Coordinates of C-alpha atoms in Angstrom, one line a residue:
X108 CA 155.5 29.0 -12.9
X109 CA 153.7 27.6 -15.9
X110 CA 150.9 30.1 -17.2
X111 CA 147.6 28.1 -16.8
X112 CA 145.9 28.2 -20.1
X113 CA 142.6 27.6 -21.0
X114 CA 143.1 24.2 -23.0
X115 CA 144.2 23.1 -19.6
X116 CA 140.9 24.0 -18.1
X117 CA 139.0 22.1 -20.7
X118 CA 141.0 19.0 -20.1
X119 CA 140.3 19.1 -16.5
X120 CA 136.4 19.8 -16.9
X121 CA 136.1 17.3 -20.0
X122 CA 134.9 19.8 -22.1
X123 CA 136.0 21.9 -25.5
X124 CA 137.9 25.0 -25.4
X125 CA 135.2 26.7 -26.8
X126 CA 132.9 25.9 -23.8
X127 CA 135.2 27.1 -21.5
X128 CA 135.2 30.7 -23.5
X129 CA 131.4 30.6 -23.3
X130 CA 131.7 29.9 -20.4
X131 CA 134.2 33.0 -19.2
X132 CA 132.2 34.9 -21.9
X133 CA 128.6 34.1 -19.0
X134 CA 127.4 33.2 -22.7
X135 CA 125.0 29.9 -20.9
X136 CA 122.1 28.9 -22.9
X137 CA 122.7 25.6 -24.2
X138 CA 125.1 25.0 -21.3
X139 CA 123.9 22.3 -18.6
X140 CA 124.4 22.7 -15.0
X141 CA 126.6 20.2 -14.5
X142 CA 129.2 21.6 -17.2
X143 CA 128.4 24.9 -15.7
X144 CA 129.6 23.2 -12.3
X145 CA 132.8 21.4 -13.9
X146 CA 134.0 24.6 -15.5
X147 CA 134.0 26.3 -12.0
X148 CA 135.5 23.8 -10.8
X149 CA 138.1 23.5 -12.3
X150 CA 138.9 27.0 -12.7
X151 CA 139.1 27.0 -9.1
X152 CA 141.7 24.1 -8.4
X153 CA 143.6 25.5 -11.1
X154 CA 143.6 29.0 -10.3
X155 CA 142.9 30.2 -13.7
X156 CA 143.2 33.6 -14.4
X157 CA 141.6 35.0 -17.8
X158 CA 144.6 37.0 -20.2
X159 CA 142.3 40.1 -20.7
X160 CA 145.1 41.9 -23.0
X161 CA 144.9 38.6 -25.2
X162 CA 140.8 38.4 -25.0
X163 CA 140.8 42.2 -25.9
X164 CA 143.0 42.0 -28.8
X165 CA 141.0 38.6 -30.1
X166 CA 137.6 41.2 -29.5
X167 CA 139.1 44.5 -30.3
X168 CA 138.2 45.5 -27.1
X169 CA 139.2 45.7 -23.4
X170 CA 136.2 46.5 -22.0
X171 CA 137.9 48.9 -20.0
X172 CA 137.3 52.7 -19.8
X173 CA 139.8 55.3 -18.8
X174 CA 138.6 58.3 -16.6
X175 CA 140.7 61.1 -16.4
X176 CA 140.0 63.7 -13.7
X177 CA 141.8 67.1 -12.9
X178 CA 141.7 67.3 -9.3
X179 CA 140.5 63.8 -7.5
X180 CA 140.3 65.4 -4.3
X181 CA 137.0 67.4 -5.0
X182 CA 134.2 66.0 -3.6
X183 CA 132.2 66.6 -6.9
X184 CA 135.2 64.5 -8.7
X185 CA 135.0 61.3 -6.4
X186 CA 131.0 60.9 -6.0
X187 CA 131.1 61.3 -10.1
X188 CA 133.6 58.5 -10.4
X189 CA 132.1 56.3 -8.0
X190 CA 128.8 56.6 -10.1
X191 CA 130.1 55.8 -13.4
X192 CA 132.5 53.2 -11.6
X193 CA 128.9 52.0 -10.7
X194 CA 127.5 52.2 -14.0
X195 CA 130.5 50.4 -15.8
X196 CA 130.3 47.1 -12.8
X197 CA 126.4 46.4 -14.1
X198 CA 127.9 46.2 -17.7
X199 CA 130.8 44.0 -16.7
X200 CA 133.6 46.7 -17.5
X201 CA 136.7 47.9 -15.8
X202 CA 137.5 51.7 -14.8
X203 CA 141.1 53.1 -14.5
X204 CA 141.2 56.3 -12.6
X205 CA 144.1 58.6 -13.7
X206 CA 144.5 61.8 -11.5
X207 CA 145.9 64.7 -13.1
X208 CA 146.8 67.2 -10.3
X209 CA 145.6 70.3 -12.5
X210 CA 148.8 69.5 -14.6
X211 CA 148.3 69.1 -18.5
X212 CA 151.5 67.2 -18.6
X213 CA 150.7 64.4 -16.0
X214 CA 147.1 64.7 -17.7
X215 CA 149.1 64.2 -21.5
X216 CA 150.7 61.3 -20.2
X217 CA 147.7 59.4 -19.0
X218 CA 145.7 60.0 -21.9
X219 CA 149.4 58.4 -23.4
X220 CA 149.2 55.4 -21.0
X221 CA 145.5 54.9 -21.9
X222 CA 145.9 54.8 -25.4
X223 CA 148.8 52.2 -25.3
X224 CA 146.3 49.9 -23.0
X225 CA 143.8 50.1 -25.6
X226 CA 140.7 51.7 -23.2
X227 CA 137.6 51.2 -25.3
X228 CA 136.6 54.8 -24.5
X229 CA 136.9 58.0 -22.3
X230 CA 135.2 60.3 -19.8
X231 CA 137.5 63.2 -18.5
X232 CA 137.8 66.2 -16.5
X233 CA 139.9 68.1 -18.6
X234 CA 142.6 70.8 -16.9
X235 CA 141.5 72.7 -19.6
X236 CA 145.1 73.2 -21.6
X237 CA 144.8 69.9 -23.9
X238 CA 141.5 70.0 -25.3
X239 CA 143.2 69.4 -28.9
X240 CA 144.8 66.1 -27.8
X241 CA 140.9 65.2 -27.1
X242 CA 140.1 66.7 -30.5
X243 CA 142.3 64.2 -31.9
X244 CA 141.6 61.4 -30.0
X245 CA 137.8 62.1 -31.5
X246 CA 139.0 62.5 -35.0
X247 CA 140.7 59.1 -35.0
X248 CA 137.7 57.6 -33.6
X249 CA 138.0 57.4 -30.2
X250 CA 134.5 57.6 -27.7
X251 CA 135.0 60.8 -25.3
X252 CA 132.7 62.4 -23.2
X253 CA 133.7 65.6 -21.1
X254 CA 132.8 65.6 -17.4
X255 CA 132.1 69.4 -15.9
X256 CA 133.3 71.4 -18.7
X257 CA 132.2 71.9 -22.1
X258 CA 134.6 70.0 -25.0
X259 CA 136.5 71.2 -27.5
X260 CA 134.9 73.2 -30.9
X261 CA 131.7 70.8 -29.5
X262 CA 133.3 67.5 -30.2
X263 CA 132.2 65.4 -28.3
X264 CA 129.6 65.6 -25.6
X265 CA 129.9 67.1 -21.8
X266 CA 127.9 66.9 -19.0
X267 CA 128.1 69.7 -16.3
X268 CA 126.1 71.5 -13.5
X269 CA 124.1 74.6 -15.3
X270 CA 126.5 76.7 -13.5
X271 CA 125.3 80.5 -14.4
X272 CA 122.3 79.6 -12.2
X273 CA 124.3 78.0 -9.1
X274 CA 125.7 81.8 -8.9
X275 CA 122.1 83.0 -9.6
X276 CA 120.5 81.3 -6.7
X277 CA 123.3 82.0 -4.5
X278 CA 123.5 86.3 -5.0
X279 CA 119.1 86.0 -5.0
X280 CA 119.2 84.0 -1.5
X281 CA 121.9 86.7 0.0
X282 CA 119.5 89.4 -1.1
X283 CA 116.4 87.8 0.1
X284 CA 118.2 87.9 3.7
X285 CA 119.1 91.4 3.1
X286 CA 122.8 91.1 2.1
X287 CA 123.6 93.4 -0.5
X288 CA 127.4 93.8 -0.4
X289 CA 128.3 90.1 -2.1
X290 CA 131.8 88.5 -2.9
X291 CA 132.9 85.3 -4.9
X292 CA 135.9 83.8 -4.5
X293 CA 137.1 80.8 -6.7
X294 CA 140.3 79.5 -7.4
X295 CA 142.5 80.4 -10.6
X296 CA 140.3 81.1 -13.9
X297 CA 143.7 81.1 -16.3
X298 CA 142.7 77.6 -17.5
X299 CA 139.1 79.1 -18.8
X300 CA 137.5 76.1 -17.1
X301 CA 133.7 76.0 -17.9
X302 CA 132.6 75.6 -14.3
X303 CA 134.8 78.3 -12.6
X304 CA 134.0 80.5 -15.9
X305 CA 130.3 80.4 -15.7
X306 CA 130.2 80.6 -12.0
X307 CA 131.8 84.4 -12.2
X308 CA 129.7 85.4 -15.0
X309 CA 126.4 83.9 -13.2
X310 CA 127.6 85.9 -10.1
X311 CA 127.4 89.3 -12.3
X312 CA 124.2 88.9 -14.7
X313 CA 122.6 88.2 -10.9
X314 CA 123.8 91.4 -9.4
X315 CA 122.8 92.9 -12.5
X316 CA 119.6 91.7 -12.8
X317 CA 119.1 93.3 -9.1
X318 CA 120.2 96.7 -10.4
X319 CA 123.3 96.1 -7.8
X320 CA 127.3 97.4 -8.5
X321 CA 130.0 94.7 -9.5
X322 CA 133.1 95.3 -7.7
X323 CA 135.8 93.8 -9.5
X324 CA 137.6 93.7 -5.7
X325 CA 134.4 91.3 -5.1
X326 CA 135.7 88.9 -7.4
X327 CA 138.5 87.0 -5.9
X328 CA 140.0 83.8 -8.8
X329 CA 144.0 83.0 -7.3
X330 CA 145.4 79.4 -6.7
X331 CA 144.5 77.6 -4.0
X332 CA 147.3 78.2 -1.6
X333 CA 146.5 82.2 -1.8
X334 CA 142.7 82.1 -1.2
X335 CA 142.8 82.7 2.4
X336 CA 145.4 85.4 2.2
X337 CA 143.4 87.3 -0.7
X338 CA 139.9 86.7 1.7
X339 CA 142.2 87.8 4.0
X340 CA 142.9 91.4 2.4
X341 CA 139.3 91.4 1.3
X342 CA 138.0 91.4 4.6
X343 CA 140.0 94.1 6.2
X344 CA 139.8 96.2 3.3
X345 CA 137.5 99.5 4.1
X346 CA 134.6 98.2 2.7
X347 CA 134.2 94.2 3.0
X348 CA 131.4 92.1 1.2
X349 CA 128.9 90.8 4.2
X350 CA 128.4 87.8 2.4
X351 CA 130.6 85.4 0.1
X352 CA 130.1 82.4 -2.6
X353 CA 132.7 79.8 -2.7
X354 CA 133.3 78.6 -5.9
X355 CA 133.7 75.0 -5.1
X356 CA 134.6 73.0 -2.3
X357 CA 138.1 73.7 -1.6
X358 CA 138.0 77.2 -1.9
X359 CA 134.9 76.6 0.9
X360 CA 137.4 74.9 3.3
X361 CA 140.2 77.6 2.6
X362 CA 137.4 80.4 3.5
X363 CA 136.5 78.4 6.7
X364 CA 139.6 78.2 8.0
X365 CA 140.5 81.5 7.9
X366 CA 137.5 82.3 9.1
X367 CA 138.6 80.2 12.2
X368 CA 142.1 81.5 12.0
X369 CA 140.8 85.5 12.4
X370 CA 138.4 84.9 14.8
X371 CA 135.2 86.0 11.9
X372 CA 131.7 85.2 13.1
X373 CA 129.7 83.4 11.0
X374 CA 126.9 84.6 10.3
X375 CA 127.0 87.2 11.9
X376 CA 130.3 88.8 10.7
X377 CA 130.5 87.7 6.9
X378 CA 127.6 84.8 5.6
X379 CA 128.9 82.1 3.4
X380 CA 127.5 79.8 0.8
X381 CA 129.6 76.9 -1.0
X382 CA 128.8 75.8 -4.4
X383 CA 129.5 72.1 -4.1
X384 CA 127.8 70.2 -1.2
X385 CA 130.2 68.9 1.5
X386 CA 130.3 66.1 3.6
X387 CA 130.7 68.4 6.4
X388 CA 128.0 71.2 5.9
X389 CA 125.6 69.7 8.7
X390 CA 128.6 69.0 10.8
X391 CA 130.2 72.5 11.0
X392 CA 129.2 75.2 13.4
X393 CA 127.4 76.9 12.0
X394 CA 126.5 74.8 9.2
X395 CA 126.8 75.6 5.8
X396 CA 124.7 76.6 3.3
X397 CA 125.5 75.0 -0.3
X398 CA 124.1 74.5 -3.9
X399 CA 124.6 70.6 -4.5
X400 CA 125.5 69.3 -7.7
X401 CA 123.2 65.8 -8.5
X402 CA 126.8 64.3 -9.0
X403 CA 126.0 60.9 -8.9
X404 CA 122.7 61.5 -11.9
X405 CA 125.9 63.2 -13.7
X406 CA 128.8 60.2 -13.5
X407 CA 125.7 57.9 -14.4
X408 CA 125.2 60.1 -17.5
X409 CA 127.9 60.3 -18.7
X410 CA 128.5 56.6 -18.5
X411 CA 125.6 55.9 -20.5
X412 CA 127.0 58.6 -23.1
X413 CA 130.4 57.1 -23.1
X414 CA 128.5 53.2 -23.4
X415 CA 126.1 54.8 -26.2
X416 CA 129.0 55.9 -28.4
X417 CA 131.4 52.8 -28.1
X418 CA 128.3 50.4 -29.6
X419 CA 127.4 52.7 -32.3
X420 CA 129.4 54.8 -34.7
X421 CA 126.1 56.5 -35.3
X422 CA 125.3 57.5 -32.3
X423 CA 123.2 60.7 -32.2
X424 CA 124.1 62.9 -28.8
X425 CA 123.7 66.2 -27.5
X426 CA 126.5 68.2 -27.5
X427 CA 125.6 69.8 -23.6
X428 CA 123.7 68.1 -21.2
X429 CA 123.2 70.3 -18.2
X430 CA 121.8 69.9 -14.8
X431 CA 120.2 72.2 -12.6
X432 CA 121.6 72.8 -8.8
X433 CA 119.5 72.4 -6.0
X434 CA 120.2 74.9 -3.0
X435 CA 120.3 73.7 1.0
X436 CA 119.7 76.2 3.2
X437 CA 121.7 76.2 6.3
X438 CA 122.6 78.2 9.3
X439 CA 125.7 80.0 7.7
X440 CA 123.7 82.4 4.7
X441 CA 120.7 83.7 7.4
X442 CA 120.0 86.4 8.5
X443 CA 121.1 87.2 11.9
X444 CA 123.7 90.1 11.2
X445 CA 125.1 92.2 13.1
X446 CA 123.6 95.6 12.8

C-alpha cells in the first residue's frame, strides 16, 4: 500500500505543504478555520499518519522520553510512571516504559534500544550495577534524571523519598506503643540501592537515638523469594522482635503471607508497618500501617527536571531533591499486645 505523504494531504485540502506541517505542528495563528477544517479533513479520508522518525530527524528530536525502571511491579514504580506519563501528555511527548526485572543486562540493553530510537532524554530507576553507562550517557550529552536512588559521582539529578526518616518514624511509632524489640526486613542490599541503604541505616541511628541495642539478627536484607523463610527463622528464634518494618511493598506482602501461612496474630503476636503505601492497607484484616511515598509529586518532578534539562544546556539543578514521608496509622502497629 502506497505510503500517504503529506504533499498528498495538501493536494487534497488545496493548500501548501508547509500548511499542512503547521498544521500537524498545532502551530495556528494565521491559519483560518476553514483551512483548519480542510486539513482535518482530509487527513481523515486519507488516513494520514505523521512519520515521527522522519519529523524527529528533520527537528533533532523525537519528543519522546525513555523511562527505565528496575522493578515495574512496585507500587511506588507504576504510580511514579503514571505521573510523569501524565506530565509528558500536557507537553505533547511520548513515554516508552522499559522494565528491567532487577537485571543490569536487560537494563544495558534498553538503555541500547533507547539510544538507537533517539529518546530526547531519560528518567530511570537504576538496578544499581550500571551507574557508569548513565555517566556516560551524561558526558556525551544526554538529559538523565535518577528516580529513587541517588546518581552516579552526582551527575545528574535524583529524586527520592528522604528515606533515613521513613525508618525514623517507623522505630519512634513502635516505641510510642511500647514496642521495644524492633526488626526490619528488606530485600537484597548487594546492589547498594539508595532506598534500601538508607532505610537500614535510618532503622539504626533511630534505635540509637532511643538508647536501644541493634541486633544484627533484627536486620533481615535476602531476595525476595527467601523473605518469608528468613521471617520465618526470625520468629521462632528464642527471642523474636514484637514488631517489624517492611522495607517496601513486596517484602510487606511476603511478611503477610507468612504471617497467614503460620497462623501469627496481628497485632497482637508481631506489629507490622510497610514503608510504601499499598492499595490494600485499608482492605486487609487488620489493616496496615504504612509510611507513603508522595509518588505522584515525585514522577511529576522529575518530569519537570528531565523537560528543564532537554531545553537548556544551562540548566542549573539540584543534585538531590528529597521528599519527606507521611505516616498512616492503622490497626496493624497498635497497641493491643499480648502480655
Amino acid at each position: 500500500m502506497k505510503r500517504v505523504r503529506i504533499a498528498d494531504v495538501a493536494k487534497v485540502a488545496q493548500v501548501s505543504k508547509s500548511t499542512v506541517s503547521q498544521y500537524l505542528n498545532k502551530r495556528y495563528h494565521y491559519m483560518s478555520e476553514e483551512t483548519k477544517q480542510r486539513i482535518k479533513t482530509a487527513i481523515e479520508e486519507l488516513n494520514y499518519q505523521p512519520n515521527y522518525v522522519a519529523r524527529g530527524l528533520r527537528q533533532k528530536k523525537t519528543s519522546t522520553i525513555g523511562v527505565i525502571v528496575a522493578n515495574i511491579l512496585h507500587t511506588f514504580s507504576t504510580e511514579v510512571i503514571r505521573a510523569i506519563e501524565d506530565y509528558c501528555h500536557l507537553h505533547q511527548f511520548h513515554v516508552i516504559v522499559c522494565n528491567a526485572d532487577d537485571k543490569p543486562d536487560k537494563e544495558k540493553e534498553y538503555i541500547e534500544m533507547l539510544r538507537a530510537k533517539q529518546v530526547d532524554g531519560f528518567i530511570v530507576f537504576p538496578t544499581g550495577e550500571n551507574l557508569d553507562v548513565y555517566e556516560a550517557l551524561i558526558d556525551q550529552g544526554y538529559p538523565v534524571v535518577f528516580m529513587d536512588r541517588l546518581g552516579s559521582n552526582s551527575k545528574g539529578p535524583s529524586v527520592l523519598l528522604d528515606n533515613e526518616v521513613a525508618s525514623k518514624l517507623a522505630v519512634q511509632h513502635f516505641i510510642d506503643e511500647g514496642i521495644y524489640e524492633i526488626g526490619i526486613v528488606t530485600t537484597t542490599i548487594n546492589q547498594h540501592l539508595t532506598p534500601r541503604l538508607e532505610r537500614v541505616e535510618g532503622y539504626k541511628k533511630a534505635l540509637k537515638h532511643n538508647n536501644l541495642s541493634i541486633r544484627e539478627e533484627f536486620i533481615i536484607h535476602t531476595s525476595l523469594e527467601n523473605i518469608k523463610k528468613s521471617v520465618k527463622d526470625l520468629l521462632r528464634s528464642s527471642h523474636p522482635p514484637r514488631g517489624l518494618i517492611a522495607g517496601n511493598d513486596l517484602t510487606l506482602l511476603e511478611i503477610l503471607k507468612l504471617c497467614k501461612e503460620e497462623n501469627v496474630l496481628i497485632p497482637d503476636e508481631l506489629a507490622i508497618i510497610g514503608i510504601d503505601e499499598v492499595p490494600f492497607a485499608n482492605a486487609f484484616q487488620p489493616s496496615i500501617t504504612t509510611i507513603a511515598q508522595p509518588t505522584f509529586k515525585m514522577g511529576k518532578k522529575a518530569a519537570e527536571l528531565l523537560f528543564e534539562k532537554m531545553n537548556s544546556d544551562d540548566a542549573s539543578v539540584k543534585n538531590v531533591y528529597r521528599f519527606e514521608p507521611e505516616m498512616n496509622i492503622r490497626a496493624s502497629s497498635r497497641k493491643n499486645l499480648r502480655k
